[in-house]
CSV table of C-alpha atoms in Angstrom, one decimal:
chain,number,residue,atom,x,y,z
A,1,ASP,CA,0.0,0.0,0.0
A,2,ALA,CA,1.1,3.5,-0.7
A,3,GLY,CA,2.1,5.6,2.3
A,4,ILE,CA,-0.9,7.7,2.8
A,5,THR,CA,-2.5,8.5,6.2
A,6,GLN,CA,-5.5,10.5,7.0
A,7,SER,CA,-6.4,12.1,10.3
A,8,PRO,CA,-8.7,12.0,12.0
A,9,ARG,CA,-10.2,8.7,10.8
A,10,HIS,CA,-13.6,9.5,12.4
A,11,LYS,CA,-15.0,12.9,13.6
A,12,VAL,CA,-18.3,14.1,14.8
A,13,THR,CA,-18.9,17.8,14.9
A,14,GLU,CA,-21.6,20.3,15.2
A,15,THR,CA,-23.0,22.6,12.5
A,16,GLY,CA,-21.2,25.8,12.2
A,17,THR,CA,-17.9,24.6,13.6
A,18,PRO,CA,-14.6,24.7,11.5
A,19,VAL,CA,-13.1,21.3,10.7
A,20,THR,CA,-9.7,20.5,9.2
A,21,LEU,CA,-8.8,17.1,7.8
A,22,ARG,CA,-5.2,16.1,7.1
A,23,CYS,CA,-3.7,13.9,4.5
A,24,HIS,CA,-0.1,12.9,4.8
A,25,GLN,CA,2.0,11.0,2.3
A,26,THR,CA,5.5,9.5,2.4
A,27,GLU,CA,5.7,8.9,-1.4
A,28,ASN,CA,6.9,12.4,-2.4
A,29,HIS,CA,4.2,12.4,-5.1
A,30,ARG,CA,3.5,15.8,-6.7
A,31,TYR,CA,-0.3,15.6,-7.0
A,32,MET,CA,-2.7,15.2,-4.2
A,33,TYR,CA,-6.5,15.1,-4.3
A,34,TRP,CA,-9.5,15.4,-1.9
A,35,TYR,CA,-12.7,13.5,-2.8
A,36,ARG,CA,-15.9,12.9,-0.9
A,37,GLN,CA,-17.9,9.7,-1.2
A,38,ASP,CA,-21.7,9.7,-0.9
A,39,PRO,CA,-24.2,6.9,-1.6
A,40,GLY,CA,-25.4,7.1,-5.2
A,41,HIS,CA,-22.8,9.6,-6.2
A,42,GLY,CA,-19.6,7.6,-6.2
A,43,LEU,CA,-16.6,9.8,-5.4
A,44,ARG,CA,-16.5,13.5,-6.3
A,45,LEU,CA,-13.4,15.7,-6.5
A,46,ILE,CA,-13.4,18.6,-4.0
A,47,HIS,CA,-10.0,20.2,-4.6
A,48,TYR,CA,-6.6,19.0,-5.8
A,49,SER,CA,-3.0,20.2,-5.7
A,50,TYR,CA,-0.3,19.9,-8.4
A,51,GLY,CA,2.5,21.2,-6.2
A,52,VAL,CA,3.3,23.0,-3.0
A,53,LYS,CA,1.0,26.1,-2.8
A,54,ASP,CA,-0.5,25.1,-6.2
A,55,THR,CA,-4.2,24.1,-5.8
A,56,ASP,CA,-7.3,24.2,-7.9
A,57,LYS,CA,-11.0,23.5,-7.5
A,58,GLY,CA,-12.8,20.3,-8.3
A,59,GLU,CA,-16.4,19.5,-9.0
A,60,VAL,CA,-17.8,20.2,-5.5
A,61,SER,CA,-15.5,22.8,-4.0
A,62,ASP,CA,-18.1,25.1,-2.4
A,63,GLY,CA,-17.7,25.3,1.4
A,64,TYR,CA,-14.2,23.8,1.3
A,65,SER,CA,-10.7,25.2,1.2
A,66,VAL,CA,-7.4,23.5,1.0
A,67,SER,CA,-3.8,24.3,1.7
A,68,ARG,CA,-0.5,22.6,0.8
A,69,SER,CA,2.6,24.1,2.4
A,70,LYS,CA,4.7,21.0,2.2
A,71,THR,CA,4.9,18.2,-0.4
A,72,GLU,CA,3.8,15.6,2.1
A,73,ASP,CA,0.7,17.4,3.6
A,74,PHE,CA,-2.6,18.4,2.1
A,75,LEU,CA,-5.2,19.9,4.4
A,76,LEU,CA,-8.9,20.2,3.7
A,77,THR,CA,-10.8,22.7,5.8
A,78,LEU,CA,-14.6,23.1,6.2
A,79,GLU,CA,-14.8,26.7,7.3
A,80,SER,CA,-18.3,26.3,8.8
A,81,ALA,CA,-19.5,22.7,8.7
A,82,THR,CA,-23.0,21.9,7.5
A,83,SER,CA,-25.0,18.7,7.7
A,84,SER,CA,-24.7,18.3,3.9
A,85,GLN,CA,-20.9,17.9,4.4
A,86,THR,CA,-21.5,14.6,6.3
A,87,SER,CA,-19.6,12.2,4.2
A,88,VAL,CA,-16.5,10.0,3.9
A,89,TYR,CA,-13.5,11.9,2.7
A,90,PHE,CA,-10.7,10.3,0.7
A,91,CYS,CA,-7.3,11.7,-0.1
A,92,ALA,CA,-5.4,10.4,-3.1
A,93,ILE,CA,-1.9,10.9,-4.5
A,94,SER,CA,-0.4,10.6,-7.9
A,95,GLU,CA,3.1,11.2,-9.4
A,96,ALA,CA,2.4,11.7,-13.1
A,97,PRO,CA,-1.3,11.5,-13.8
A,98,SER,CA,-0.9,11.7,-17.6
A,99,SER,CA,1.5,8.8,-17.7
A,100,ARG,CA,0.1,5.4,-18.6
A,101,THR,CA,2.2,3.9,-15.9
A,102,ASP,CA,0.8,6.2,-13.2
A,103,THR,CA,-1.7,5.1,-10.6
A,104,GLN,CA,-3.8,7.2,-8.3
A,105,TYR,CA,-3.5,5.8,-4.7
A,106,PHE,CA,-6.2,6.4,-2.1
A,107,GLY,CA,-5.9,6.8,1.6
A,108,PRO,CA,-8.0,5.0,4.2
A,109,GLY,CA,-10.7,7.7,4.4
A,110,THR,CA,-12.1,10.0,7.1
A,111,ARG,CA,-15.7,9.6,8.2
A,112,LEU,CA,-17.1,13.0,9.1
A,113,THR,CA,-20.5,13.4,10.7
A,114,VAL,CA,-22.0,16.9,11.1
A,115,LEU,CA,-24.8,17.1,13.6
B,1,ALA,CA,-20.4,18.0,-19.5
B,2,GLN,CA,-18.0,15.2,-18.6
B,3,SER,CA,-19.7,12.3,-16.9
B,4,VAL,CA,-19.5,8.6,-16.1
B,5,SER,CA,-22.5,6.4,-15.5
B,6,GLN,CA,-22.8,2.9,-14.2
B,7,HIS,CA,-26.0,1.0,-15.2
B,8,ASN,CA,-26.3,-1.4,-12.3
B,9,HIS,CA,-26.5,-0.2,-8.7
B,10,HIS,CA,-26.6,-3.6,-7.1
B,11,VAL,CA,-25.7,-7.0,-8.6
B,12,ILE,CA,-26.2,-10.3,-6.9
B,13,LEU,CA,-24.5,-13.4,-8.3
B,14,SER,CA,-23.7,-16.9,-7.2
B,15,GLU,CA,-20.1,-18.1,-7.0
B,16,ALA,CA,-18.7,-19.2,-10.4
B,17,ALA,CA,-21.2,-17.0,-12.3
B,18,SER,CA,-19.8,-14.6,-14.9
B,19,LEU,CA,-19.8,-10.9,-14.3
B,20,GLU,CA,-20.2,-7.9,-16.5
B,21,LEU,CA,-20.6,-4.4,-15.1
B,22,GLY,CA,-21.5,-1.6,-17.4
B,23,CYS,CA,-19.8,1.7,-17.6
B,24,ASN,CA,-20.5,4.5,-20.1
B,25,TYR,CA,-18.7,7.8,-20.3
B,26,SER,CA,-19.2,11.2,-21.9
B,27,TYR,CA,-15.9,13.0,-22.5
B,28,GLY,CA,-14.6,15.3,-25.2
B,29,GLY,CA,-11.1,14.5,-26.4
B,30,THR,CA,-8.7,12.0,-25.1
B,31,VAL,CA,-10.0,9.9,-22.2
B,32,ASN,CA,-8.3,7.6,-19.7
B,33,LEU,CA,-10.5,5.0,-18.1
B,34,PHE,CA,-10.2,3.1,-14.8
B,35,TRP,CA,-12.0,0.5,-12.7
B,36,TYR,CA,-11.5,0.7,-8.9
B,37,VAL,CA,-12.7,-1.7,-6.2
B,38,GLN,CA,-13.6,-1.0,-2.6
B,39,TYR,CA,-13.9,-4.0,-0.3
B,40,PRO,CA,-16.0,-3.5,2.8
B,41,GLY,CA,-14.4,-1.1,5.2
B,42,GLN,CA,-11.3,-0.5,2.9
B,43,HIS,CA,-10.0,2.2,0.6
B,44,LEU,CA,-10.2,2.1,-3.1
B,45,GLN,CA,-7.8,0.0,-5.1
B,46,LEU,CA,-7.1,0.1,-8.8
B,47,LEU,CA,-8.3,-3.0,-10.7
B,48,LEU,CA,-7.2,-1.9,-14.2
B,49,LYS,CA,-6.8,1.1,-16.4
B,50,TYR,CA,-6.9,2.0,-20.1
B,51,PHE,CA,-4.8,4.8,-21.6
B,52,SER,CA,-4.4,3.8,-25.2
B,53,GLY,CA,-3.5,0.9,-27.4
B,54,ASP,CA,-5.1,-2.6,-27.0
B,55,PRO,CA,-8.8,-2.0,-26.1
B,56,LEU,CA,-8.9,-5.2,-24.0
B,57,VAL,CA,-7.2,-4.5,-20.7
B,58,LYS,CA,-6.4,-7.1,-18.1
B,59,GLY,CA,-6.2,-6.3,-14.5
B,60,ILE,CA,-5.6,-7.9,-11.2
B,61,LYS,CA,-7.6,-10.8,-9.7
B,62,GLY,CA,-8.7,-12.0,-13.1
B,63,PHE,CA,-10.7,-8.9,-14.1
B,64,GLU,CA,-10.6,-7.5,-17.6
B,65,ALA,CA,-12.3,-4.6,-19.3
B,66,GLU,CA,-13.0,-3.7,-23.0
B,67,PHE,CA,-12.8,-0.1,-24.3
B,68,ILE,CA,-15.4,0.3,-27.1
B,69,LYS,CA,-15.0,3.8,-28.4
B,70,SER,CA,-18.0,3.7,-30.7
B,71,LYS,CA,-20.2,2.9,-27.7
B,72,PHE,CA,-18.4,5.1,-25.2
B,73,SER,CA,-18.2,2.1,-23.0
B,74,PHE,CA,-15.7,0.4,-20.7
B,75,ASN,CA,-17.4,-2.6,-19.2
B,76,LEU,CA,-15.8,-4.7,-16.5
B,77,ARG,CA,-15.8,-8.5,-16.8
B,78,LYS,CA,-14.8,-11.6,-14.9
B,79,PRO,CA,-15.6,-15.1,-16.1
B,80,SER,CA,-16.1,-16.7,-12.7
B,81,VAL,CA,-16.7,-14.7,-9.5
B,82,GLN,CA,-15.8,-15.7,-6.0
B,83,TRP,CA,-17.3,-14.8,-2.7
B,84,SER,CA,-14.2,-12.6,-2.0
B,85,ASP,CA,-15.2,-10.4,-5.0
B,86,THR,CA,-18.0,-9.0,-2.9
B,87,ALA,CA,-17.3,-5.2,-3.0
B,88,GLU,CA,-18.3,-2.0,-4.6
B,89,TYR,CA,-16.9,-1.3,-8.0
B,90,PHE,CA,-16.3,2.2,-9.5
B,91,CYS,CA,-15.7,3.2,-13.0
B,92,ALA,CA,-13.8,6.4,-13.5
B,93,ALA,CA,-12.4,8.6,-16.2
B,94,SER,CA,-10.0,11.4,-16.7
B,95,GLY,CA,-9.1,13.6,-19.6
B,96,GLY,CA,-5.7,13.7,-21.1
B,97,ASN,CA,-3.5,16.4,-19.5
B,98,GLN,CA,-6.1,17.4,-16.9
B,99,GLY,CA,-4.0,16.7,-13.9
B,100,GLY,CA,-5.5,13.3,-13.2
B,101,LYS,CA,-8.8,14.7,-12.0
B,102,LEU,CA,-11.0,11.6,-11.9
B,103,ILE,CA,-14.8,11.6,-12.5
B,104,PHE,CA,-16.4,8.6,-11.0
B,105,GLY,CA,-19.5,6.7,-11.8
B,106,GLN,CA,-22.1,6.1,-9.0
B,107,GLY,CA,-20.7,2.7,-8.2
B,108,THR,CA,-22.0,-0.9,-8.4
B,109,GLU,CA,-22.4,-3.0,-5.3
B,110,LEU,CA,-21.6,-6.6,-6.1
B,111,SER,CA,-22.8,-9.3,-3.7
B,112,VAL,CA,-21.6,-12.9,-4.4
B,113,LYS,CA,-23.4,-15.7,-2.7
B,114,PRO,CA,-21.3,-18.7,-1.6
């Protein structure tokens, strides 16, 4: 398995509170991604990063922000959590996404519940 | 708009039955296609991928998929399933030179009865 850890693995929080999820990799891969998984929707891209301090929005970015100050860490922040953000969040990494030999590896996930 | 759709939400098979899961995509330009599997309580793992070349792609655990450009399809097949194949299967696509951003289908839950 690729060296990807996510923290926390489970979190319960209340509506309106800020939440930060962390993804940490030991593979030195350039690209990092945040997805959310919801029943009936598969996985949807929230934000991604193509280098330190280089980030861009994905398909469902509203209500989320990200930061990447080091190659190994990619943080996802919910500024003011809402119940619609209850989901399982997966981090993924990739070295060269346009290469046919590349693979996007996924972390173990963080289950977030917003009450 | 780019999209990926999976026709079957839940498939139930007996062991040794053959499997085919449908996947259709809508993408302009070059497309890369993937099948991922998620076993209960685990993270996603790559089964196979298509970038170019031979449209019949073989992956791990005896799975294969065929890229049919004229039908915009990338169906997953396995000739004989096992109980351990019980999992959720996701088809995904990315465009060439788009930073690897994956668009996933809704997923198909496969239950294999022993």
